[in-house]
Amino acid sequence: QVQLVESGGGLVQPGGSLRLSCAASGSIFSINVMGWYRQAPGKQRELVATITRGGITNYADSVKGRFTISRDSADTLYLQMNSLKPEDTAAYYCNARQTVTIWGKVNTYDYWGQGTQVTVSS
């Protein structure tokens, strides 16, 4: 079982910055990948960025060079968002992928935070 608690959303002007946080607790030892997703009204939820326990990161093309995903030793996930654009406006969700191997079979479970709203508007 994994619990995710998000914070840091808010209203910012275009070109501004915002930092999202996601605190993970529970069976953290089994979490291999964490990431951020976002969903705007009327649109599909899309992947923003992911990071592995080894620190390997991956970004959507739309946020490369502007967003930075990271994690600390306390298993808190962060998303530093710079040069924000109106099209970044969405509900942002923290994701944790739990991998458990039982009898040689890999089982994957996804956990989600409650979401935090990011609005970029002048």
CSV table of N, CA and C in Angstrom, one decimal:
chain,number,residue,atom,x,y,z
A,1,GLN,N,0.8,-1.2,0.0
A,1,GLN,CA,0.0,0.0,0.0
A,1,GLN,C,0.9,1.2,0.0
A,2,VAL,N,0.5,2.2,-0.8
A,2,VAL,CA,1.3,3.5,-1.0
A,2,VAL,C,0.3,4.6,-0.9
A,3,GLN,N,0.7,5.6,-0.1
A,3,GLN,CA,-0.1,6.8,0.0
A,3,GLN,C,0.7,8.0,-0.6
A,4,LEU,N,0.0,8.9,-1.3
A,4,LEU,CA,0.6,10.0,-1.9
A,4,LEU,C,-0.1,11.3,-1.5
A,5,VAL,N,0.6,12.3,-1.1
A,5,VAL,CA,0.1,13.6,-0.6
A,5,VAL,C,0.7,14.7,-1.4
A,6,GLU,N,-0.1,15.4,-2.2
A,6,GLU,CA,0.5,16.5,-3.1
A,6,GLU,C,0.2,17.9,-2.5
A,7,SER,N,1.1,18.8,-2.9
A,7,SER,CA,0.9,20.2,-2.5
A,7,SER,C,1.7,21.1,-3.5
A,8,GLY,N,1.4,22.4,-3.5
A,8,GLY,CA,2.2,23.3,-4.3
A,8,GLY,C,1.5,23.9,-5.5
A,9,GLY,N,0.3,23.5,-5.8
A,9,GLY,CA,-0.4,24.1,-6.9
A,9,GLY,C,-0.8,25.5,-6.6
A,10,GLY,N,-1.2,26.2,-7.6
A,10,GLY,CA,-1.6,27.6,-7.5
A,10,GLY,C,-1.8,28.4,-8.8
A,11,LEU,N,-2.0,29.7,-8.6
A,11,LEU,CA,-2.1,30.5,-9.8
A,11,LEU,C,-0.8,31.3,-10.0
A,12,VAL,N,-0.3,31.3,-11.2
A,12,VAL,CA,0.9,32.0,-11.6
A,12,VAL,C,0.7,32.7,-13.0
A,13,GLN,N,1.5,33.7,-13.2
A,13,GLN,CA,1.4,34.4,-14.5
A,13,GLN,C,2.3,33.7,-15.5
A,14,PRO,N,2.0,33.9,-16.8
A,14,PRO,CA,2.9,33.3,-17.8
A,14,PRO,C,4.3,33.7,-17.6
A,15,GLY,N,5.3,32.8,-17.7
A,15,GLY,CA,6.7,33.0,-17.5
A,15,GLY,C,7.1,32.8,-16.1
A,16,GLY,N,6.1,32.6,-15.2
A,16,GLY,CA,6.4,32.4,-13.8
A,16,GLY,C,6.9,31.0,-13.5
A,17,SER,N,7.1,30.7,-12.2
A,17,SER,CA,7.5,29.4,-11.8
A,17,SER,C,6.7,28.9,-10.6
A,18,LEU,N,6.7,27.6,-10.5
A,18,LEU,CA,5.9,26.9,-9.4
A,18,LEU,C,6.6,25.6,-9.1
A,19,ARG,N,6.5,25.2,-7.9
A,19,ARG,CA,7.2,23.9,-7.4
A,19,ARG,C,6.1,23.0,-6.8
A,20,LEU,N,5.9,21.9,-7.3
A,20,LEU,CA,5.0,20.9,-6.8
A,20,LEU,C,5.7,19.9,-6.0
A,21,SER,N,5.1,19.4,-4.9
A,21,SER,CA,5.6,18.4,-4.0
A,21,SER,C,4.7,17.2,-3.9
A,22,CYS,N,5.2,16.0,-3.7
A,22,CYS,CA,4.4,14.8,-3.5
A,22,CYS,C,5.1,13.9,-2.5
A,23,ALA,N,4.6,13.8,-1.3
A,23,ALA,CA,5.1,13.0,-0.2
A,23,ALA,C,4.6,11.5,-0.3
A,24,ALA,N,5.5,10.6,-0.4
A,24,ALA,CA,5.1,9.2,-0.5
A,24,ALA,C,5.3,8.5,0.8
A,25,SER,N,4.4,7.6,1.1
A,25,SER,CA,4.6,6.8,2.3
A,25,SER,C,4.0,5.4,2.1
A,26,GLY,N,4.3,4.5,3.0
A,26,GLY,CA,3.9,3.1,2.8
A,26,GLY,C,5.0,2.2,2.4
A,27,SER,N,4.7,1.4,1.4
A,27,SER,CA,5.6,0.4,0.9
A,27,SER,C,6.6,1.0,-0.1
A,28,ILE,N,7.4,2.0,0.3
A,28,ILE,CA,8.2,2.8,-0.6
A,28,ILE,C,9.3,1.9,-1.2
A,29,PHE,N,9.7,0.9,-0.5
A,29,PHE,CA,10.8,0.0,-1.0
A,29,PHE,C,10.5,-0.6,-2.3
A,30,SER,N,9.2,-0.8,-2.6
A,30,SER,CA,8.8,-1.4,-3.8
A,30,SER,C,8.5,-0.5,-5.0
A,31,ILE,N,8.7,0.8,-4.7
A,31,ILE,CA,8.4,1.8,-5.8
A,31,ILE,C,9.6,2.0,-6.6
A,32,ASN,N,9.5,1.7,-7.9
A,32,ASN,CA,10.6,1.8,-8.9
A,32,ASN,C,10.6,3.1,-9.6
A,33,VAL,N,9.4,3.6,-9.9
A,33,VAL,CA,9.2,4.8,-10.8
A,33,VAL,C,8.2,5.7,-10.2
A,34,MET,N,8.4,7.0,-10.1
A,34,MET,CA,7.4,8.0,-9.8
A,34,MET,C,7.4,9.0,-10.9
A,35,GLY,N,6.2,9.7,-11.0
A,35,GLY,CA,6.1,10.6,-12.0
A,35,GLY,C,4.9,11.6,-11.8
A,36,TRP,N,4.9,12.5,-12.7
A,36,TRP,CA,3.8,13.6,-12.7
A,36,TRP,C,3.0,13.4,-14.0
A,37,TYR,N,1.7,13.5,-13.8
A,37,TYR,CA,0.8,13.5,-15.0
A,37,TYR,C,-0.1,14.8,-14.8
A,38,ARG,N,-0.7,15.2,-15.9
A,38,ARG,CA,-1.6,16.3,-15.9
A,38,ARG,C,-2.8,16.1,-16.8
A,39,GLN,N,-3.9,16.8,-16.4
A,39,GLN,CA,-5.1,16.6,-17.2
A,39,GLN,C,-5.8,18.0,-17.2
A,40,ALA,N,-6.0,18.5,-18.4
A,40,ALA,CA,-6.7,19.7,-18.6
A,40,ALA,C,-8.2,19.4,-18.9
A,41,PRO,N,-9.1,20.3,-18.6
A,41,PRO,CA,-10.5,20.0,-18.9
A,41,PRO,C,-10.8,19.6,-20.3
A,42,GLY,N,-11.5,18.5,-20.5
A,42,GLY,CA,-11.8,18.1,-21.8
A,42,GLY,C,-10.7,17.4,-22.6
A,43,LYS,N,-9.6,17.1,-21.9
A,43,LYS,CA,-8.5,16.5,-22.5
A,43,LYS,C,-8.0,15.2,-21.8
A,44,GLN,N,-7.3,14.4,-22.4
A,44,GLN,CA,-6.8,13.1,-21.8
A,44,GLN,C,-5.7,13.5,-20.8
A,45,ARG,N,-5.5,12.6,-19.8
A,45,ARG,CA,-4.4,12.7,-18.9
A,45,ARG,C,-3.1,12.4,-19.6
A,46,GLU,N,-2.1,13.2,-19.5
A,46,GLU,CA,-0.9,12.9,-20.1
A,46,GLU,C,0.3,12.9,-19.2
A,47,LEU,N,1.3,12.2,-19.6
A,47,LEU,CA,2.5,12.1,-18.8
A,47,LEU,C,3.3,13.3,-18.9
A,48,VAL,N,3.8,13.9,-17.8
A,48,VAL,CA,4.7,15.0,-17.8
A,48,VAL,C,6.1,14.7,-17.6
A,49,ALA,N,6.4,13.9,-16.6
A,49,ALA,CA,7.8,13.5,-16.3
A,49,ALA,C,7.8,12.3,-15.4
A,50,THR,N,8.9,11.5,-15.5
A,50,THR,CA,9.1,10.4,-14.6
A,50,THR,C,10.5,10.3,-14.1
A,51,ILE,N,10.7,9.7,-13.0
A,51,ILE,CA,12.1,9.5,-12.4
A,51,ILE,C,12.1,8.1,-11.7
A,52,THR,N,13.2,7.4,-12.0
A,52,THR,CA,13.4,6.1,-11.4
A,52,THR,C,14.2,6.3,-10.0
A,53,ARG,N,14.3,5.2,-9.3
A,53,ARG,CA,15.0,5.2,-8.0
A,53,ARG,C,16.5,5.5,-8.3
A,54,GLY,N,17.0,5.1,-9.5
A,54,GLY,CA,18.3,5.4,-9.8
A,54,GLY,C,18.6,6.8,-10.3
A,55,GLY,N,17.5,7.6,-10.4
A,55,GLY,CA,17.6,9.0,-10.8
A,55,GLY,C,17.5,9.3,-12.3
A,56,ILE,N,17.1,8.3,-13.1
A,56,ILE,CA,16.9,8.4,-14.5
A,56,ILE,C,15.6,9.1,-14.8
A,57,THR,N,15.7,10.2,-15.5
A,57,THR,CA,14.5,11.0,-15.8
A,57,THR,C,14.0,11.0,-17.2
A,58,ASN,N,12.7,11.2,-17.4
A,58,ASN,CA,12.1,11.3,-18.7
A,58,ASN,C,11.1,12.4,-18.7
A,59,TYR,N,11.0,13.1,-19.8
A,59,TYR,CA,10.1,14.3,-19.9
A,59,TYR,C,9.3,14.2,-21.2
A,60,ALA,N,8.1,14.7,-21.1
A,60,ALA,CA,7.3,14.9,-22.3
A,60,ALA,C,8.0,16.1,-23.1
A,61,ASP,N,7.9,16.0,-24.4
A,61,ASP,CA,8.5,17.0,-25.3
A,61,ASP,C,8.0,18.4,-25.0
A,62,SER,N,6.8,18.5,-24.6
A,62,SER,CA,6.2,19.8,-24.3
A,62,SER,C,6.8,20.5,-23.1
A,63,VAL,N,7.5,19.8,-22.2
A,63,VAL,CA,8.0,20.4,-21.0
A,63,VAL,C,9.5,20.4,-20.9
A,64,LYS,N,10.2,19.7,-21.9
A,64,LYS,CA,11.6,19.6,-21.8
A,64,LYS,C,12.3,21.0,-21.8
A,65,GLY,N,13.2,21.1,-20.9
A,65,GLY,CA,13.9,22.4,-20.8
A,65,GLY,C,13.2,23.4,-19.9
A,66,ARG,N,12.0,23.1,-19.5
A,66,ARG,CA,11.3,24.0,-18.6
A,66,ARG,C,11.0,23.4,-17.2
A,67,PHE,N,10.7,22.1,-17.2
A,67,PHE,CA,10.3,21.4,-16.0
A,67,PHE,C,11.5,20.5,-15.6
A,68,THR,N,11.6,20.3,-14.3
A,68,THR,CA,12.6,19.4,-13.7
A,68,THR,C,12.0,18.5,-12.6
A,69,ILE,N,12.1,17.2,-12.8
A,69,ILE,CA,11.6,16.3,-11.8
A,69,ILE,C,12.7,15.8,-10.9
A,70,SER,N,12.5,15.7,-9.7
A,70,SER,CA,13.5,15.2,-8.7
A,70,SER,C,12.9,14.5,-7.5
A,71,ARG,N,13.7,13.9,-6.7
A,71,ARG,CA,13.2,13.3,-5.5
A,71,ARG,C,14.3,13.4,-4.5
A,72,ASP,N,14.0,13.4,-3.2
A,72,ASP,CA,15.0,13.5,-2.1
A,72,ASP,C,15.0,12.2,-1.3
A,73,SER,N,15.9,12.1,-0.3
A,73,SER,CA,16.1,10.9,0.4
A,73,SER,C,14.9,10.5,1.3
A,74,ALA,N,14.0,11.4,1.5
A,74,ALA,CA,12.8,11.2,2.3
A,74,ALA,C,11.6,10.7,1.4
A,75,ASP,N,11.9,10.4,0.1
A,75,ASP,CA,10.9,9.9,-0.8
A,75,ASP,C,9.8,10.9,-1.1
A,76,THR,N,10.2,12.2,-1.1
A,76,THR,CA,9.3,13.2,-1.6
A,76,THR,C,9.7,13.6,-3.1
A,77,LEU,N,8.7,13.6,-3.9
A,77,LEU,CA,8.8,13.9,-5.3
A,77,LEU,C,8.6,15.4,-5.6
A,78,TYR,N,9.3,15.9,-6.5
A,78,TYR,CA,9.2,17.3,-6.8
A,78,TYR,C,9.0,17.6,-8.3
A,79,LEU,N,8.4,18.6,-8.6
A,79,LEU,CA,8.3,19.1,-10.0
A,79,LEU,C,8.5,20.6,-10.0
A,80,GLN,N,9.7,21.0,-10.5
A,80,GLN,CA,10.0,22.4,-10.6
A,80,GLN,C,9.6,22.9,-12.0
A,81,MET,N,8.7,23.8,-12.0
A,81,MET,CA,8.1,24.3,-13.3
A,81,MET,C,8.5,25.7,-13.5
A,82,ASN,N,9.3,25.9,-14.6
A,82,ASN,CA,9.7,27.3,-14.9
A,82,ASN,C,9.2,27.7,-16.3
A,83,SER,N,9.2,29.0,-16.6
A,83,SER,CA,8.7,29.5,-17.9
A,83,SER,C,7.3,28.9,-18.2
A,84,LEU,N,6.5,29.0,-17.2
A,84,LEU,CA,5.1,28.5,-17.4
A,84,LEU,C,4.3,29.2,-18.5
A,85,LYS,N,3.5,28.4,-19.2
A,85,LYS,CA,2.7,28.9,-20.3
A,85,LYS,C,1.2,28.6,-19.9
A,86,PRO,N,0.3,29.4,-20.6
A,86,PRO,CA,-1.1,29.1,-20.3
A,86,PRO,C,-1.5,27.6,-20.6
A,87,GLU,N,-0.9,27.0,-21.6
A,87,GLU,CA,-1.2,25.7,-22.0
A,87,GLU,C,-0.7,24.6,-20.9
A,88,ASP,N,0.0,25.1,-19.9
A,88,ASP,CA,0.4,24.2,-18.8
A,88,ASP,C,-0.7,24.1,-17.8
A,89,THR,N,-1.7,24.9,-17.9
A,89,THR,CA,-2.9,24.9,-17.0
A,89,THR,C,-3.5,23.5,-17.0
A,90,ALA,N,-3.6,22.9,-15.8
A,90,ALA,CA,-4.2,21.6,-15.7
A,90,ALA,C,-4.2,21.1,-14.2
A,91,ALA,N,-4.8,20.0,-14.0
A,91,ALA,CA,-4.7,19.4,-12.7
A,91,ALA,C,-3.5,18.4,-12.8
A,92,TYR,N,-2.6,18.6,-11.8
A,92,TYR,CA,-1.4,17.8,-11.9
A,92,TYR,C,-1.5,16.7,-10.8
A,93,TYR,N,-1.1,15.4,-11.2
A,93,TYR,CA,-1.3,14.3,-10.4
A,93,TYR,C,0.1,13.6,-10.2
A,94,CYS,N,0.4,13.2,-8.9
A,94,CYS,CA,1.5,12.4,-8.6
A,94,CYS,C,1.2,11.0,-8.8
A,95,ASN,N,2.2,10.2,-9.4
A,95,ASN,CA,2.0,8.8,-9.6
A,95,ASN,C,3.2,8.0,-9.1
A,96,ALA,N,2.9,6.9,-8.5
A,96,ALA,CA,3.9,6.0,-8.0
A,96,ALA,C,3.6,4.6,-8.5
A,97,ARG,N,4.6,4.0,-9.2
A,97,ARG,CA,4.4,2.6,-9.7
A,97,ARG,C,5.1,1.6,-8.8
A,98,GLN,N,4.3,0.7,-8.2
A,98,GLN,CA,4.8,-0.3,-7.3
A,98,GLN,C,5.0,-1.6,-8.0
A,99,THR,N,6.2,-2.1,-7.9
A,99,THR,CA,6.5,-3.4,-8.6
A,99,THR,C,6.8,-4.5,-7.5
A,100,VAL,N,6.0,-5.5,-7.5
A,100,VAL,CA,6.1,-6.6,-6.5
A,100,VAL,C,6.2,-7.9,-7.3
A,101,THR,N,7.3,-8.7,-7.0
A,101,THR,CA,7.5,-10.0,-7.6
A,101,THR,C,7.1,-11.1,-6.7
A,102,ILE,N,6.2,-11.9,-7.1
A,102,ILE,CA,5.7,-13.0,-6.3
A,102,ILE,C,5.7,-14.3,-7.2
A,103,TRP,N,6.4,-15.2,-6.6
A,103,TRP,CA,6.6,-16.5,-7.3
A,103,TRP,C,7.2,-16.3,-8.7
A,104,GLY,N,8.1,-15.4,-8.8
A,104,GLY,CA,8.7,-15.1,-10.1
A,104,GLY,C,7.9,-14.3,-11.1
A,105,LYS,N,6.7,-13.9,-10.7
A,105,LYS,CA,5.9,-13.1,-11.6
A,105,LYS,C,5.9,-11.6,-11.1
A,106,VAL,N,6.1,-10.7,-12.0
A,106,VAL,CA,6.1,-9.3,-11.7
A,106,VAL,C,4.7,-8.7,-11.8
A,107,ASN,N,4.3,-8.1,-10.7
A,107,ASN,CA,3.0,-7.5,-10.6
A,107,ASN,C,3.2,-6.0,-10.4
A,108,THR,N,2.5,-5.2,-11.2
A,108,THR,CA,2.6,-3.7,-11.1
A,108,THR,C,1.3,-3.1,-10.7
A,109,TYR,N,1.5,-2.1,-9.8
A,109,TYR,CA,0.3,-1.4,-9.3
A,109,TYR,C,0.7,0.1,-9.3
A,110,ASP,N,-0.3,0.9,-9.7
A,110,ASP,CA,-0.2,2.4,-9.8
A,110,ASP,C,-1.0,3.0,-8.8
A,111,TYR,N,-0.4,4.0,-8.1
A,111,TYR,CA,-1.1,4.8,-7.0
A,111,TYR,C,-1.0,6.3,-7.5
A,112,TRP,N,-2.1,7.0,-7.1
A,112,TRP,CA,-2.3,8.4,-7.5
A,112,TRP,C,-2.5,9.3,-6.3
A,113,GLY,N,-2.0,10.5,-6.4
A,113,GLY,CA,-2.3,11.5,-5.5
A,113,GLY,C,-3.7,12.1,-5.8
A,114,GLN,N,-4.1,13.1,-4.9
A,114,GLN,CA,-5.4,13.7,-5.1
A,114,GLN,C,-5.5,14.7,-6.2
A,115,GLY,N,-4.3,15.2,-6.6
A,115,GLY,CA,-4.3,16.2,-7.7
A,115,GLY,C,-4.1,17.6,-7.1
A,116,THR,N,-3.4,18.4,-7.8
A,116,THR,CA,-3.3,19.8,-7.4
A,116,THR,C,-3.4,20.7,-8.6
A,117,GLN,N,-4.2,21.7,-8.5
A,117,GLN,CA,-4.5,22.6,-9.7
A,117,GLN,C,-3.4,23.6,-9.9
A,118,VAL,N,-3.0,23.7,-11.2
A,118,VAL,CA,-2.0,24.7,-11.6
A,118,VAL,C,-2.7,25.5,-12.7
A,119,THR,N,-2.8,26.8,-12.5
A,119,THR,CA,-3.4,27.7,-13.4
A,119,THR,C,-2.4,28.8,-13.8
A,120,VAL,N,-2.2,28.9,-15.1
A,120,VAL,CA,-1.2,29.9,-15.6
A,120,VAL,C,-2.1,30.9,-16.4
A,121,SER,N,-2.2,32.1,-15.9
A,121,SER,CA,-3.0,33.1,-16.5
A,121,SER,C,-2.5,34.5,-16.2
A,122,SER,N,-2.6,35.5,-17.1
A,122,SER,CA,-2.3,36.8,-16.8
A,122,SER,C,-3.4,37.6,-16.3
